[in-house]
Amino acid sequence: RRQVLEASQQLTEVINSEASAESPDPSMDTDPAAEEGSASHCLWVDKFTPRRYMELLSDDYTNRCLLKWLKLWDTVVFGKDKAAKKPKPGPAAHPPFSHPKENPNKWKTKVQLTEEILDAELDQHKRPKYKVALLCGPPGLGKTTLAHVIARHAGYNAVEMNASDDRSPEVFRTRIEAATQMRSVLGSHKSPNCLIIDEIDGAPAASINVLLSIIQRKDGEGEAGRRRREGGLLLRPIICICNDQ
């Protein structure tokens, strides 16, 4: 029996020594591949999120409309002249129809009507007629990603803020004015800012009124002191995002 116990003890010591040699202390030595994998770990939606306009999977009509609206700001932001409209074909190219003409918009598609709205003339300050774009849809549709990609594609520095976080109207006003100044004051980025306000449906009514007052500001004559207190005209695009209700 003594020989059996000694042999069993020796065998246990050999097994323990081999196990310690094969799996050393992890705190002393780590696998470089495992360390690299943990460092580059990120969510799947972040790893494969679209970063270029051609990578967008959202509705192409929505993408083009938002991009065209952003390009309307090129005159006041980048100093570019608005692209000239293409001449319409003469009456010879389109023979007359027999349908009544009392309602000309009746036969136009949604795309044509939207194009006419976006082709409206700029105001006296060379800004588009509609100062804010609203992206609406169910959660997870990619509205925020679309806004960021389109803003970068148009040459802007996308600045995002969450309307539901800034419950104070004064804080809300300060953040909007800081992001829509002539020059970027939220960093050293050289590109002009495009403000993206997420969850605008969660903002209180007072904050919505602040946003409306900034949009509707006019260049009043003889009111220089008041303009300095309230801020200048809105000269940067704003994209608001909300969920379907």
Short mmCIF file of N, CA, C and O in Angstrom, two decimals, residues 127 131-132 168-174 176-177 180 197 200 204-220 223 226-227 229-235 238 240:
data_model
loop_
_atom_site.label_atom_id
_atom_site.label_comp_id
_atom_site.label_asym_id
_atom_site.label_seq_id
_atom_site.Cartn_x
_atom_site.Cartn_y
_atom_site.Cartn_z
N ARG A 127 -30.15 83.03 -47.83
CA ARG A 127 -30.42 81.79 -47.12
C ARG A 127 -31.61 81.09 -47.76
O ARG A 127 -32.47 81.74 -48.36
N LYS A 131 -35.27 77.14 -43.03
CA LYS A 131 -34.00 77.20 -42.31
C LYS A 131 -33.68 75.89 -41.57
O LYS A 131 -32.55 75.70 -41.15
N VAL A 132 -34.66 75.03 -41.35
CA VAL A 132 -34.47 73.81 -40.57
C VAL A 132 -35.02 72.63 -41.36
O VAL A 132 -36.09 72.73 -41.98
N SER A 168 -32.99 73.31 -19.75
CA SER A 168 -33.06 74.74 -19.51
C SER A 168 -33.08 75.48 -20.85
O SER A 168 -32.22 75.25 -21.71
N PRO A 169 -34.04 76.37 -21.08
CA PRO A 169 -34.08 77.12 -22.35
C PRO A 169 -32.83 77.96 -22.58
O PRO A 169 -32.39 78.11 -23.72
N GLU A 170 -32.25 78.52 -21.52
CA GLU A 170 -31.06 79.35 -21.69
C GLU A 170 -29.86 78.52 -22.13
O GLU A 170 -29.07 78.94 -22.98
N VAL A 171 -29.71 77.33 -21.54
CA VAL A 171 -28.63 76.43 -21.97
C VAL A 171 -28.86 76.00 -23.42
O VAL A 171 -27.93 75.92 -24.22
N PHE A 172 -30.11 75.73 -23.75
CA PHE A 172 -30.46 75.34 -25.11
C PHE A 172 -30.11 76.45 -26.09
O PHE A 172 -29.52 76.20 -27.16
N ARG A 173 -30.42 77.70 -25.73
CA ARG A 173 -30.10 78.84 -26.60
C ARG A 173 -28.59 79.00 -26.76
O ARG A 173 -28.09 79.24 -27.86
N THR A 174 -27.87 78.86 -25.65
CA THR A 174 -26.41 79.04 -25.70
C THR A 174 -25.75 78.02 -26.61
O THR A 174 -24.87 78.35 -27.40
N ILE A 176 -27.12 76.34 -29.11
CA ILE A 176 -27.47 76.57 -30.51
C ILE A 176 -26.66 77.72 -31.09
O ILE A 176 -26.11 77.63 -32.19
N GLU A 177 -26.57 78.82 -30.34
CA GLU A 177 -25.83 79.98 -30.84
C GLU A 177 -24.34 79.68 -30.98
O GLU A 177 -23.70 80.16 -31.91
N THR A 180 -23.84 77.68 -34.23
CA THR A 180 -24.27 78.29 -35.50
C THR A 180 -23.61 79.64 -35.74
O THR A 180 -24.15 80.45 -36.50
N ILE A 197 -29.73 68.47 -34.08
CA ILE A 197 -30.44 68.42 -32.80
C ILE A 197 -31.23 67.12 -32.76
O ILE A 197 -32.23 66.97 -33.46
N ILE A 200 -35.57 66.02 -30.83
CA ILE A 200 -36.22 67.32 -30.69
C ILE A 200 -37.63 67.16 -30.14
O ILE A 200 -38.20 68.10 -29.54
N PRO A 204 -38.65 70.51 -24.12
CA PRO A 204 -39.83 71.21 -23.59
C PRO A 204 -40.28 72.31 -24.53
O PRO A 204 -39.54 72.75 -25.43
N ALA A 205 -41.50 72.78 -24.31
CA ALA A 205 -42.06 73.82 -25.19
C ALA A 205 -41.23 75.10 -25.15
O ALA A 205 -41.10 75.79 -26.18
N ALA A 206 -40.64 75.43 -24.00
CA ALA A 206 -39.83 76.65 -23.90
C ALA A 206 -38.61 76.57 -24.82
O ALA A 206 -38.22 77.57 -25.45
N SER A 207 -37.99 75.39 -24.91
CA SER A 207 -36.83 75.22 -25.79
C SER A 207 -37.24 75.31 -27.26
O SER A 207 -36.50 75.86 -28.08
N ILE A 208 -38.40 74.77 -27.60
CA ILE A 208 -38.88 74.88 -28.98
C ILE A 208 -39.12 76.33 -29.34
O ILE A 208 -38.80 76.78 -30.45
N ASN A 209 -39.64 77.10 -28.41
CA ASN A 209 -39.86 78.53 -28.67
C ASN A 209 -38.53 79.26 -28.85
O ASN A 209 -38.43 80.21 -29.65
N VAL A 210 -37.50 78.83 -28.12
CA VAL A 210 -36.17 79.42 -28.30
C VAL A 210 -35.65 79.14 -29.71
O VAL A 210 -35.12 80.03 -30.38
N LEU A 211 -35.83 77.90 -30.16
CA LEU A 211 -35.39 77.55 -31.51
C LEU A 211 -36.14 78.36 -32.56
O LEU A 211 -35.54 78.86 -33.52
N LEU A 212 -37.43 78.52 -32.38
CA LEU A 212 -38.22 79.31 -33.33
C LEU A 212 -37.80 80.77 -33.35
O LEU A 212 -37.74 81.40 -34.41
N SER A 213 -37.47 81.32 -32.17
CA SER A 213 -37.04 82.72 -32.12
C SER A 213 -35.71 82.92 -32.84
O SER A 213 -35.48 83.95 -33.48
N ILE A 214 -34.82 81.93 -32.74
CA ILE A 214 -33.53 82.02 -33.44
C ILE A 214 -33.73 81.93 -34.95
O ILE A 214 -33.10 82.65 -35.72
N ILE A 215 -34.64 81.05 -35.38
CA ILE A 215 -34.88 80.88 -36.81
C ILE A 215 -35.52 82.13 -37.40
O ILE A 215 -35.20 82.54 -38.52
N GLN A 216 -36.42 82.75 -36.66
CA GLN A 216 -37.21 83.87 -37.17
C GLN A 216 -36.57 85.23 -36.93
O GLN A 216 -37.22 86.26 -37.16
N ARG A 217 -35.33 85.26 -36.48
CA ARG A 217 -34.67 86.54 -36.27
C ARG A 217 -34.55 87.31 -37.58
O ARG A 217 -34.27 86.73 -38.63
N LYS A 218 -34.74 88.61 -37.49
CA LYS A 218 -34.62 89.48 -38.65
C LYS A 218 -33.54 90.52 -38.40
O LYS A 218 -33.26 90.90 -37.27
N ASP A 219 -32.96 90.97 -39.48
CA ASP A 219 -31.89 91.97 -39.40
C ASP A 219 -32.53 93.34 -39.26
O ASP A 219 -32.60 94.12 -40.23
N GLY A 220 -33.05 93.64 -38.06
CA GLY A 220 -33.74 94.90 -37.83
C GLY A 220 -32.80 96.09 -37.87
O GLY A 220 -31.70 96.07 -37.32
N GLU A 223 -31.39 98.63 -34.41
CA GLU A 223 -31.52 97.85 -33.18
C GLU A 223 -30.23 97.08 -32.93
O GLU A 223 -30.23 95.90 -32.65
N ARG A 226 -29.91 95.53 -29.38
CA ARG A 226 -30.75 94.36 -29.21
C ARG A 226 -30.20 93.17 -29.96
O ARG A 226 -30.24 92.04 -29.48
N ARG A 227 -29.67 93.38 -31.15
CA ARG A 227 -29.11 92.28 -31.92
C ARG A 227 -27.89 91.69 -31.22
O ARG A 227 -27.65 90.50 -31.29
N ARG A 229 -27.47 91.52 -28.03
CA ARG A 229 -27.93 90.72 -26.90
C ARG A 229 -28.54 89.39 -27.36
O ARG A 229 -28.32 88.35 -26.76
N GLU A 230 -29.29 89.43 -28.46
CA GLU A 230 -29.99 88.24 -28.90
C GLU A 230 -29.15 87.39 -29.85
O GLU A 230 -29.47 86.23 -30.08
N GLY A 231 -28.09 87.94 -30.38
CA GLY A 231 -27.32 87.21 -31.37
C GLY A 231 -27.72 87.63 -32.77
O GLY A 231 -28.74 88.29 -32.98
N GLY A 232 -26.91 87.23 -33.75
CA GLY A 232 -27.16 87.65 -35.11
C GLY A 232 -28.10 86.70 -35.83
O GLY A 232 -28.77 85.85 -35.24
N LEU A 233 -28.15 86.88 -37.14
CA LEU A 233 -28.98 86.03 -37.97
C LEU A 233 -28.46 84.60 -37.99
O LEU A 233 -27.27 84.36 -37.80
N LEU A 234 -29.36 83.68 -38.22
CA LEU A 234 -28.98 82.27 -38.36
C LEU A 234 -28.32 82.08 -39.72
O LEU A 234 -28.96 82.26 -40.76
N LEU A 235 -27.03 81.73 -39.72
CA LEU A 235 -26.27 81.59 -40.95
C LEU A 235 -25.69 80.19 -41.11
O LEU A 235 -24.76 79.99 -41.89
N ILE A 238 -29.52 73.81 -39.73
CA ILE A 238 -29.89 73.03 -38.55
C ILE A 238 -30.74 71.85 -39.01
O ILE A 238 -31.71 72.02 -39.75
N CYS A 240 -32.98 68.78 -37.48
CA CYS A 240 -33.65 68.24 -36.29
C CYS A 240 -34.10 66.81 -36.57
O CYS A 240 -34.49 66.47 -37.70
#
